[in-house]
Coordinates of N, CA, C and O in Angstrom, one line a residue:
M150 N -2.5 138.5 -78.0 CA -1.2 138.2 -77.4 C -1.5 137.3 -76.2 O -2.5 137.6 -75.4
V151 N -0.8 136.3 -76.0 CA -0.9 135.4 -74.8 C -0.4 136.1 -73.6 O 0.6 136.7 -73.5
E152 N -1.2 136.0 -72.5 CA -0.9 136.6 -71.3 C -0.5 135.5 -70.3 O -1.3 134.6 -70.0
L153 N 0.8 135.5 -69.8 CA 1.3 134.5 -68.9 C 0.9 134.8 -67.5 O 0.9 136.0 -67.1
T154 N 0.6 133.8 -66.7 CA 0.2 134.0 -65.3 C 1.2 133.2 -64.5 O 1.4 132.0 -64.7
E155 N 1.8 133.8 -63.5 CA 2.7 133.1 -62.6 C 1.9 132.1 -61.7 O 0.9 132.5 -61.2
R156 N 2.5 130.9 -61.6 CA 1.9 129.9 -60.8 C 3.0 129.2 -60.1 O 4.1 129.0 -60.6
S157 N 2.7 128.7 -58.9 CA 3.7 127.9 -58.2 C 3.7 126.5 -58.8 O 2.8 126.1 -59.5
A158 N 4.7 125.8 -58.5 CA 4.9 124.4 -59.0 C 3.8 123.5 -58.7 O 3.4 122.6 -59.5
C159 N 3.2 123.6 -57.5 CA 2.2 122.7 -57.0 C 0.8 123.3 -57.0 O -0.1 122.8 -56.4
A160 N 0.6 124.4 -57.8 CA -0.7 125.2 -57.8 C -1.8 124.2 -58.1 O -1.8 123.5 -59.1
G161 N -2.8 124.3 -57.2 CA -4.0 123.5 -57.4 C -3.9 122.0 -57.0 O -4.9 121.3 -57.1
L162 N -2.8 121.6 -56.6 CA -2.5 120.1 -56.3 C -2.4 119.9 -54.8 O -2.5 118.7 -54.4
V163 N -2.2 120.9 -54.0 CA -2.1 120.8 -52.6 C -3.0 121.8 -51.9 O -3.4 122.7 -52.5
P164 N -3.3 121.6 -50.6 CA -2.8 120.5 -49.7 C -3.4 119.2 -49.9 O -4.5 119.1 -50.5
L165 N -2.7 118.1 -49.5 CA -3.2 116.8 -49.5 C -3.2 116.4 -48.0 O -2.2 116.5 -47.3
V166 N -4.4 115.9 -47.6 CA -4.5 115.4 -46.2 C -5.1 114.0 -46.2 O -6.2 113.9 -46.8
M167 N -4.4 113.1 -45.6 CA -5.0 111.7 -45.6 C -4.5 111.0 -44.4 O -3.3 111.0 -44.2
G168 N -5.4 110.4 -43.6 CA -4.9 109.8 -42.4 C -4.3 110.9 -41.5 O -4.8 111.9 -41.2
T169 N -3.1 110.6 -41.0 CA -2.3 111.5 -40.2 C -1.3 112.3 -40.9 O -0.5 113.0 -40.3
V170 N -1.3 112.2 -42.2 CA -0.2 112.9 -43.0 C -0.8 114.0 -43.8 O -1.8 113.9 -44.4
T171 N 0.0 115.1 -43.8 CA -0.3 116.3 -44.6 C 0.8 116.6 -45.5 O 2.0 116.6 -45.1
V172 N 0.5 117.0 -46.8 CA 1.5 117.5 -47.7 C 1.1 118.9 -48.1 O -0.1 119.1 -48.5
E173 N 2.0 119.8 -48.0 CA 1.7 121.2 -48.3 C 2.9 121.8 -49.1 O 4.0 121.3 -48.9
E174 N 2.6 122.7 -50.0 CA 3.7 123.3 -50.7 C 4.4 124.3 -49.9 O 3.8 125.0 -49.1
V175 N 5.7 124.3 -50.1 CA 6.6 125.3 -49.4 C 7.1 126.2 -50.6 O 7.6 125.7 -51.6
A176 N 6.9 127.5 -50.4 CA 7.3 128.5 -51.5 C 8.3 129.4 -50.9 O 8.1 130.5 -50.5
P177 N 9.6 128.9 -51.0 CA 10.7 129.8 -50.5 C 10.8 131.1 -51.3 O 10.6 131.1 -52.5
A178 N 11.2 132.1 -50.6 CA 11.4 133.4 -51.3 C 12.5 133.4 -52.3 O 12.4 134.0 -53.3
S179 N 13.5 132.6 -52.0 CA 14.6 132.5 -52.9 C 15.3 131.1 -52.7 O 15.4 130.6 -51.6
M180 N 15.8 130.6 -53.8 CA 16.6 129.3 -53.8 C 17.8 129.6 -54.6 O 17.7 129.9 -55.8
T181 N 19.0 129.4 -54.1 CA 20.3 129.6 -54.8 C 21.2 128.5 -54.6 O 21.6 128.1 -53.5
S182 N 21.8 128.0 -55.7 CA 22.8 127.0 -55.7 C 24.1 127.7 -55.5 O 24.4 128.6 -56.2
L183 N 24.9 127.2 -54.5 CA 26.3 127.7 -54.3 C 27.3 126.6 -54.5 O 27.2 125.6 -53.7
S184 N 28.2 126.7 -55.4 CA 29.3 125.7 -55.6 C 30.6 126.4 -55.3 O 31.0 127.3 -56.0
A185 N 31.3 125.9 -54.3 CA 32.5 126.5 -53.8 C 33.6 126.5 -54.8 O 33.8 125.5 -55.5
F186 N 34.3 127.6 -54.9 CA 35.6 127.7 -55.6 C 36.7 127.3 -54.6 O 36.8 127.9 -53.5
G187 N 37.4 126.3 -54.9 CA 38.5 125.9 -54.0 C 38.1 125.5 -52.6 O 37.2 124.7 -52.4
D188 N 38.6 126.2 -51.6 CA 38.4 125.8 -50.2 C 37.0 126.2 -49.7 O 36.7 127.4 -49.7
A189 N 36.2 125.2 -49.4 CA 34.8 125.4 -48.9 C 34.8 126.2 -47.6 O 33.7 126.8 -47.3
S190 N 35.8 126.2 -46.8 CA 35.8 126.9 -45.6 C 35.7 128.4 -45.8 O 35.1 129.1 -45.0
D191 N 36.2 128.9 -46.9 CA 36.0 130.4 -47.2 C 34.5 130.7 -47.5 O 34.0 131.7 -47.0
L192 N 33.9 129.8 -48.2 CA 32.4 130.0 -48.4 C 31.7 129.9 -47.1 O 30.7 130.7 -46.9
S193 N 32.0 129.0 -46.2 CA 31.4 128.8 -45.0 C 31.4 130.1 -44.1 O 30.4 130.6 -43.6
G194 N 32.6 130.7 -44.1 CA 32.8 132.0 -43.4 C 31.9 133.1 -44.0 O 31.3 133.9 -43.2
A195 N 31.9 133.2 -45.3 CA 31.1 134.2 -46.0 C 29.6 134.0 -45.7 O 28.9 134.9 -45.5
L196 N 29.2 132.7 -45.8 CA 27.8 132.4 -45.5 C 27.4 132.8 -44.1 O 26.3 133.4 -43.8
E197 N 28.3 132.5 -43.1 CA 28.0 132.9 -41.7 C 27.9 134.4 -41.5 O 27.0 134.9 -40.8
L198 N 28.8 135.1 -42.1 CA 28.8 136.6 -42.0 C 27.5 137.2 -42.7 O 26.9 138.1 -42.2
A199 N 27.2 136.7 -43.9 CA 26.1 137.3 -44.6 C 24.7 136.8 -44.2 O 23.8 137.6 -44.2
H200 N 24.6 135.5 -43.8 CA 23.3 135.0 -43.6 C 23.1 134.3 -42.2 O 22.0 133.8 -41.9
G201 N 24.2 134.2 -41.4 CA 24.1 133.6 -40.1 C 24.0 132.1 -40.1 O 23.7 131.5 -39.1
V202 N 24.3 131.5 -41.2 CA 24.3 130.0 -41.3 C 25.7 129.5 -41.8 O 26.3 130.2 -42.6
K203 N 26.1 128.4 -41.2 CA 27.4 127.8 -41.7 C 27.1 126.9 -42.8 O 26.0 126.4 -43.0
L204 N 28.2 126.6 -43.5 CA 28.1 125.6 -44.6 C 27.9 124.2 -43.9 O 28.6 123.9 -43.0
P205 N 26.9 123.5 -44.3 CA 26.6 122.2 -43.6 C 27.6 121.1 -44.0 O 28.2 121.2 -45.1
A206 N 27.8 120.2 -43.1 CA 28.6 119.0 -43.4 C 27.8 118.1 -44.4 O 26.6 118.3 -44.7
A207 N 28.5 117.2 -45.0 CA 27.8 116.3 -46.0 C 26.7 115.6 -45.3 O 26.7 115.1 -44.2
G208 N 25.5 115.6 -46.0 CA 24.3 114.9 -45.5 C 23.6 115.7 -44.4 O 22.8 115.1 -43.7
R209 N 23.9 117.0 -44.3 CA 23.3 117.8 -43.2 C 22.8 119.1 -43.8 O 23.1 119.5 -44.9
S210 N 22.0 119.8 -43.0 CA 21.5 121.1 -43.3 C 21.7 122.0 -42.1 O 21.8 121.5 -40.9
T211 N 21.8 123.3 -42.3 CA 21.8 124.3 -41.2 C 20.7 125.3 -41.5 O 20.3 125.5 -42.6
G212 N 20.3 126.0 -40.4 CA 19.3 127.0 -40.6 C 19.2 127.9 -39.4 O 19.6 127.6 -38.3
K213 N 18.7 129.1 -39.7 CA 18.5 130.1 -38.7 C 17.6 131.2 -39.2 O 17.8 131.7 -40.3
G214 N 16.5 131.5 -38.5 CA 15.6 132.6 -38.8 C 15.0 132.6 -40.2 O 15.0 133.6 -40.9
G215 N 14.6 131.4 -40.7 CA 13.9 131.3 -42.0 C 14.9 131.1 -43.2 O 14.5 131.0 -44.3
V216 N 16.2 131.0 -42.8 CA 17.2 130.8 -43.9 C 17.7 129.4 -43.6 O 18.1 129.0 -42.5
R217 N 17.8 128.6 -44.7 CA 18.3 127.2 -44.6 C 19.3 127.0 -45.6 O 19.2 127.5 -46.7
C218 N 20.4 126.2 -45.3 CA 21.4 125.9 -46.2 C 21.5 124.3 -46.2 O 21.7 123.7 -45.2
I219 N 21.2 123.7 -47.3 CA 21.1 122.3 -47.5 C 22.3 121.7 -48.3 O 22.5 122.2 -49.4
W220 N 22.9 120.7 -47.8 CA 24.0 120.0 -48.5 C 23.4 119.5 -49.8 O 22.3 118.8 -49.8
F221 N 24.0 119.7 -51.0 CA 23.5 119.2 -52.2 C 24.5 118.4 -53.0 O 24.2 117.9 -54.1
G222 N 25.7 118.2 -52.4 CA 26.7 117.4 -53.1 C 28.1 118.0 -52.7 O 28.2 118.9 -51.9
R223 N 29.2 117.4 -53.2 CA 30.5 117.8 -52.8 C 30.7 119.3 -53.1 O 30.6 119.7 -54.2
D224 N 31.0 120.1 -52.1 CA 31.2 121.5 -52.2 C 30.1 122.2 -52.8 O 30.2 123.3 -53.4
E225 N 28.8 121.7 -52.7 CA 27.7 122.4 -53.3 C 26.5 122.4 -52.2 O 26.3 121.4 -51.6
V226 N 25.9 123.5 -52.1 CA 24.8 123.6 -51.2 C 23.6 124.4 -51.8 O 23.9 125.1 -52.9
M227 N 22.4 124.3 -51.3 CA 21.3 125.1 -51.7 C 21.0 126.1 -50.6 O 20.7 125.7 -49.5
L228 N 21.1 127.4 -50.8 CA 20.7 128.4 -49.9 C 19.2 128.7 -50.1 O 18.8 129.1 -51.3
I229 N 18.4 128.6 -49.1 CA 16.9 128.7 -49.3 C 16.4 129.8 -48.3 O 16.8 129.8 -47.1
G230 N 15.6 130.7 -48.8 CA 14.9 131.6 -47.9 C 15.5 133.0 -47.9 O 14.9 133.9 -47.3
A231 N 16.6 133.2 -48.5 CA 17.2 134.5 -48.6 C 17.9 134.7 -49.9 O 18.6 133.8 -50.4
A232 N 17.8 135.9 -50.4 CA 18.6 136.3 -51.6 C 20.1 136.3 -51.2 O 20.4 136.8 -50.2
P233 N 20.9 135.7 -52.1 CA 22.3 135.6 -51.7 C 23.0 136.9 -51.6 O 22.8 137.8 -52.5
D234 N 23.8 137.1 -50.6 CA 24.6 138.3 -50.5 C 25.6 138.3 -51.6 O 26.1 137.3 -52.0
K235 N 25.9 139.5 -52.1 CA 26.8 139.6 -53.3 C 28.2 139.1 -53.0 O 28.9 138.7 -53.9
T236 N 28.7 139.1 -51.7 CA 30.0 138.7 -51.4 C 30.2 137.2 -51.6 O 31.3 136.7 -51.7
L237 N 29.1 136.4 -51.7 CA 29.2 135.0 -51.9 C 29.8 134.6 -53.2 O 30.5 133.6 -53.4
A238 N 29.7 135.5 -54.2 CA 30.2 135.3 -55.5 C 31.7 135.3 -55.5 O 32.3 134.8 -56.5
N239 N 32.4 135.8 -54.5 CA 33.8 135.8 -54.4 C 34.3 134.4 -54.0 O 35.5 134.1 -54.1
H240 N 33.4 133.5 -53.5 CA 33.8 132.2 -53.0 C 33.1 131.0 -53.7 O 33.5 129.9 -53.4
A241 N 32.1 131.3 -54.5 CA 31.3 130.2 -55.1 C 30.6 130.7 -56.4 O 30.4 131.9 -56.5
A242 N 30.3 129.7 -57.2 CA 29.4 130.0 -58.3 C 28.0 130.1 -57.7 O 27.6 129.3 -56.9
V243 N 27.3 131.2 -58.0 CA 26.0 131.5 -57.4 C 25.0 131.5 -58.5 O 25.0 132.3 -59.5
V244 N 24.0 130.5 -58.4 CA 23.1 130.3 -59.5 C 21.6 130.3 -58.9 O 21.3 129.5 -58.1
D245 N 20.8 131.2 -59.4 CA 19.4 131.3 -58.9 C 18.7 130.0 -59.4 O 18.7 129.7 -60.5
Q246 N 18.0 129.4 -58.4 CA 17.3 128.1 -58.7 C 15.8 128.3 -58.3 O 15.1 127.3 -58.2
S247 N 15.4 129.5 -58.0 CA 14.0 129.8 -57.4 C 12.9 129.2 -58.2 O 11.9 128.7 -57.6
D248 N 13.0 129.1 -59.5 CA 11.9 128.6 -60.4 C 12.1 127.2 -60.8 O 11.3 126.6 -61.6
A249 N 13.2 126.5 -60.4 CA 13.5 125.2 -60.9 C 13.0 124.0 -60.0 O 13.1 122.9 -60.5
W250 N 12.5 124.3 -58.8 CA 12.2 123.2 -57.9 C 10.8 123.3 -57.4 O 10.2 124.4 -57.2
A251 N 10.2 122.1 -57.2 CA 8.9 122.0 -56.5 C 9.3 121.6 -55.1 O 10.1 120.6 -54.9
V252 N 8.8 122.3 -54.1 CA 9.2 122.0 -52.7 C 7.9 121.8 -51.9 O 7.0 122.6 -51.9
V253 N 7.9 120.7 -51.2 CA 6.7 120.3 -50.3 C 7.2 119.9 -49.0 O 8.3 119.4 -48.8
S254 N 6.3 120.1 -48.0 CA 6.5 119.5 -46.7 C 5.6 118.3 -46.5 O 4.5 118.3 -47.0
V255 N 6.1 117.2 -45.9 CA 5.3 116.0 -45.6 C 5.4 115.9 -44.1 O 6.5 115.7 -43.6
S256 N 4.3 116.0 -43.5 CA 4.3 116.0 -42.0 C 3.2 115.1 -41.4 O 2.2 114.9 -42.1
G257 N 3.4 114.7 -40.2 CA 2.4 114.0 -39.5 C 2.9 112.7 -39.0 O 4.0 112.2 -39.4
A258 N 2.2 112.0 -38.1 CA 2.6 110.8 -37.5 C 3.0 109.7 -38.5 O 3.8 108.8 -38.2
G259 N 2.4 109.6 -39.6 CA 2.7 108.6 -40.6 C 3.6 109.0 -41.7 O 3.8 108.3 -42.7
A260 N 4.3 110.2 -41.6 CA 5.1 110.7 -42.7 C 6.2 109.7 -43.0 O 6.5 109.5 -44.2
V261 N 6.9 109.1 -42.0 CA 8.0 108.2 -42.3 C 7.4 106.9 -43.0 O 8.1 106.4 -43.9
D262 N 6.3 106.5 -42.6 CA 5.7 105.3 -43.3 C 5.3 105.6 -44.7 O 5.5 104.7 -45.6
V263 N 4.8 106.8 -45.0 CA 4.5 107.2 -46.4 C 5.8 107.2 -47.2 O 5.9 106.6 -48.3
L264 N 6.8 107.9 -46.7 CA 8.1 108.0 -47.4 C 8.8 106.7 -47.6 O 9.5 106.4 -48.6
A265 N 8.6 105.8 -46.6 CA 9.2 104.4 -46.7 C 8.7 103.7 -47.9 O 9.5 102.8 -48.5
R266 N 7.6 104.0 -48.4 CA 7.0 103.3 -49.6 C 7.7 103.9 -50.9 O 7.5 103.3 -52.0
L267 N 8.4 105.0 -50.8 CA 8.9 105.7 -52.0 C 10.4 105.9 -52.1 O 10.9 106.1 -53.1
V268 N 11.0 105.9 -50.9 CA 12.4 106.2 -50.8 C 13.2 105.1 -50.3 O 12.9 104.4 -49.3
P269 N 14.4 104.7 -50.9 CA 15.2 103.6 -50.5 C 16.2 103.9 -49.4 O 17.3 103.5 -49.4
L270 N 15.7 104.7 -48.5 CA 16.6 105.1 -47.3 C 15.8 104.8 -46.0 O 14.6 104.9 -46.0
D271 N 16.5 104.6 -44.9 CA 15.9 104.5 -43.6 C 15.7 105.9 -43.1 O 16.7 106.6 -42.7
L272 N 14.5 106.4 -43.1 CA 14.2 107.8 -42.7 C 13.7 107.8 -41.2 O 13.3 108.9 -40.8
R273 N 13.8 106.7 -40.5 CA 13.3 106.7 -39.1 C 14.2 107.6 -38.3 O 15.4 107.8 -38.6
A274 N 13.6 108.2 -37.3 CA 14.3 109.3 -36.5 C 15.6 108.8 -35.8 O 16.5 109.6 -35.6
A275 N 15.7 107.5 -35.5 CA 16.9 107.0 -34.9 C 18.1 107.1 -35.9 O 19.2 107.2 -35.4
T276 N 17.8 107.0 -37.2 CA 18.9 107.0 -38.2 C 19.0 108.4 -38.9 O 20.1 108.9 -39.1
F277 N 17.9 108.9 -39.2 CA 17.8 110.2 -40.1 C 17.2 111.2 -39.2 O 16.0 111.5 -39.1
K278 N 18.1 111.9 -38.4 CA 17.7 112.9 -37.4 C 17.4 114.2 -38.0 O 17.7 114.5 -39.2
R279 N 16.8 115.1 -37.2 CA 16.5 116.5 -37.7 C 17.7 117.1 -38.2 O 18.8 117.1 -37.6
G280 N 17.6 117.8 -39.4 CA 18.8 118.4 -40.0 C 19.5 117.5 -40.9 O 20.4 118.0 -41.7
H281 N 19.2 116.2 -40.9 CA 19.8 115.3 -41.9 C 19.2 115.5 -43.3 O 18.0 115.8 -43.3
T282 N 20.0 115.4 -44.3 CA 19.5 115.5 -45.7 C 20.1 114.5 -46.6 O 21.2 114.0 -46.3
A283 N 19.4 114.2 -47.6 CA 20.0 113.2 -48.6 C 19.5 113.5 -50.0 O 18.4 114.0 -50.2
R284 N 20.3 113.2 -51.0 CA 19.9 113.2 -52.4 C 19.6 111.8 -52.7 O 20.5 110.9 -52.5
S285 N 18.4 111.5 -53.1 CA 18.1 110.1 -53.3 C 17.0 110.0 -54.4 O 16.6 111.0 -54.9
Q286 N 16.5 108.8 -54.5 CA 15.3 108.6 -55.4 C 14.0 108.6 -54.6 O 14.0 108.2 -53.4
L287 N 13.0 109.2 -55.1 CA 11.7 109.2 -54.5 C 10.8 108.7 -55.7 O 10.6 109.4 -56.6
G288 N 10.4 107.4 -55.5 CA 9.7 106.8 -56.7 C 10.8 106.7 -57.8 O 11.8 106.1 -57.5
H289 N 10.6 107.3 -58.9 CA 11.6 107.2 -60.0 C 12.2 108.6 -60.2 O 12.9 108.8 -61.2
M290 N 12.0 109.5 -59.3 CA 12.5 110.9 -59.4 C 13.7 111.1 -58.5 O 13.8 110.6 -57.4
N291 N 14.6 112.0 -59.0 CA 15.7 112.5 -58.1 C 15.1 113.5 -57.2 O 14.3 114.3 -57.6
A292 N 15.5 113.4 -55.9 CA 14.9 114.3 -54.9 C 15.9 114.6 -53.8 O 16.9 113.9 -53.6
S293 N 15.7 115.8 -53.2 CA 16.4 116.1 -52.0 C 15.4 116.0 -50.8 O 14.3 116.5 -50.9
I294 N 15.8 115.2 -49.8 CA 14.9 114.9 -48.7 C 15.6 115.4 -47.4 O 16.8 115.0 -47.1
T295 N 15.0 116.3 -46.6 CA 15.5 116.8 -45.4 C 14.5 116.7 -44.3 O 13.4 117.0 -44.4
R296 N 15.0 116.1 -43.2 CA 14.2 116.1 -42.0 C 14.2 117.5 -41.3 O 15.2 118.0 -41.0
T297 N 13.0 118.0 -41.2 CA 12.8 119.4 -40.6 C 12.2 119.4 -39.2 O 12.2 120.4 -38.5
G298 N 11.7 118.2 -38.8 CA 11.1 118.1 -37.5 C 11.0 116.7 -37.1 O 11.3 115.8 -37.9
A299 N 10.4 116.4 -35.9 CA 10.2 115.0 -35.4 C 9.4 114.2 -36.4 O 9.7 113.0 -36.6
E300 N 8.4 114.8 -37.0 CA 7.5 114.1 -37.9 C 7.3 114.9 -39.2 O 6.2 114.9 -39.7
A301 N 8.4 115.6 -39.6 CA 8.3 116.5 -40.8 C 9.5 116.4 -41.7 O 10.6 116.3 -41.2
F302 N 9.2 116.4 -43.0 CA 10.3 116.4 -44.0 C 10.0 117.5 -45.1 O 8.9 117.8 -45.3
Q303 N 11.1 118.0 -45.6 CA 11.0 118.8 -46.8 C 11.5 118.0 -48.0 O 12.6 117.4 -47.9
I304 N 10.7 117.9 -49.0 CA 11.0 117.2 -50.2 C 11.1 118.2 -51.4 O 10.3 119.0 -51.6
M305 N 12.2 118.1 -52.2 CA 12.4 118.9 -53.3 C 12.7 118.0 -54.5 O 13.5 117.1 -54.5
V306 N 11.9 118.3 -55.6 CA 12.1 117.6 -56.9 C 12.1 118.7 -58.0 O 11.7 119.8 -57.7
F307 N 12.6 118.3 -59.2 CA 12.6 119.3 -60.3 C 11.1 119.7 -60.5 O 10.2 118.9 -60.4
R308 N 10.9 121.0 -60.8 CA 9.6 121.6 -61.0 C 8.7 120.8 -61.9 O 7.5 120.6 -61.7
S309 N 9.3 120.3 -63.0 CA 8.6 119.5 -64.0 C 8.0 118.2 -63.4 O 7.1 117.6 -64.1
M310 N 8.5 117.8 -62.3 CA 8.0 116.5 -61.7 C 7.0 116.7 -60.6 O 6.6 115.8 -59.9
A311 N 6.5 118.0 -60.4 CA 5.6 118.3 -59.3 C 4.4 117.4 -59.3 O 4.0 116.8 -58.2
G312 N 3.7 117.3 -60.4 CA 2.5 116.5 -60.5 C 2.8 115.0 -60.2 O 2.0 114.4 -59.5
T313 N 3.9 114.5 -60.7 CA 4.3 113.1 -60.4 C 4.6 112.9 -58.9 O 4.1 111.9 -58.3
L314 N 5.3 113.8 -58.3 CA 5.6 113.8 -56.9 C 4.3 113.7 -56.1 O 4.1 112.8 -55.2
L315 N 3.3 114.6 -56.4 CA 2.1 114.6 -55.6 C 1.2 113.4 -55.8 O 0.6 112.9 -54.9
H316 N 1.2 112.9 -57.1 CA 0.5 111.6 -57.4 C 1.1 110.5 -56.6 O 0.4 109.7 -55.9
D317 N 2.4 110.4 -56.6 CA 3.1 109.3 -55.8 C 2.8 109.4 -54.3 O 2.6 108.4 -53.7
L318 N 3.0 110.6 -53.8 CA 2.7 110.8 -52.4 C 1.3 110.5 -52.0 O 1.0 109.8 -51.0
K319 N 0.3 110.9 -52.8 CA -1.1 110.6 -52.6 C -1.4 109.1 -52.5 O -2.1 108.6 -51.7
Q320 N -0.8 108.3 -53.5 CA -1.0 106.9 -53.5 C -0.4 106.3 -52.2 O -1.0 105.4 -51.6
A321 N 0.8 106.7 -51.8 CA 1.5 106.1 -50.6 C 0.7 106.5 -49.4 O 0.5 105.7 -48.5
M322 N 0.2 107.8 -49.3 CA -0.7 108.2 -48.2 C -1.9 107.3 -48.1 O -2.3 107.0 -47.0
A323 N -2.5 107.1 -49.2 CA -3.8 106.2 -49.2 C -3.5 104.8 -48.7 O -4.2 104.3 -47.9
A324 N -2.3 104.3 -49.1 CA -2.0 102.9 -48.7 C -1.7 102.9 -47.2 O -2.1 102.0 -46.5
V325 N -1.0 103.9 -46.6 CA -0.7 104.0 -45.2 C -2.0 104.2 -44.4 O -2.2 103.6 -43.4
A326 N -2.8 105.1 -44.9 CA -4.1 105.4 -44.2 C -5.0 104.2 -44.1 O -5.7 104.0 -43.2
S327 N -5.0 103.4 -45.2 CA -5.9 102.2 -45.2 C -5.5 101.2 -44.2 O -6.3 100.3 -43.8
R328 N -4.3 101.2 -43.7 CA -3.8 100.3 -42.7 C -4.3 100.7 -41.3 O -4.2 99.9 -40.4
G329 N -4.8 101.9 -41.2 CA -5.3 102.4 -39.9 C -4.3 102.9 -39.1 O -3.9 103.2 -38.1

């Protein structure tokens, strides 16, 4: 009988360090999609009571104590870092996404330059501030991109694209590092 072994999406592929940029896997304890039924303000109140985070505005994320809530589309967010409280099911469709995504952090002084080679958005700090998030293309993949610090981003792609994500990041890192 075949014995299955649990592996993370980026197992054996990270960390990547080149020049001033580091890519590391982020392995959240839980990832849950929440799609609001009707009025999203009801979901926001329930999120705040249960997890201490408010529903983020479009293009934003909120977080507190290891729990992050990322805007994912109209009336849809991704709750990361905490198992969803049962009361959220009264206000939203609650779908476990924990095994569906590859999540990495891209950090360092050249992180914006690396991502500029792959993402058709202006991710410079003056435009894309901490807590800003976007659903966009990264190379040819759909991705969620969130600024988590002055020189740090969280990137999420479908789990099946983990190898492609890291290949593309590695090539962009090499190009940026070669410029000195």
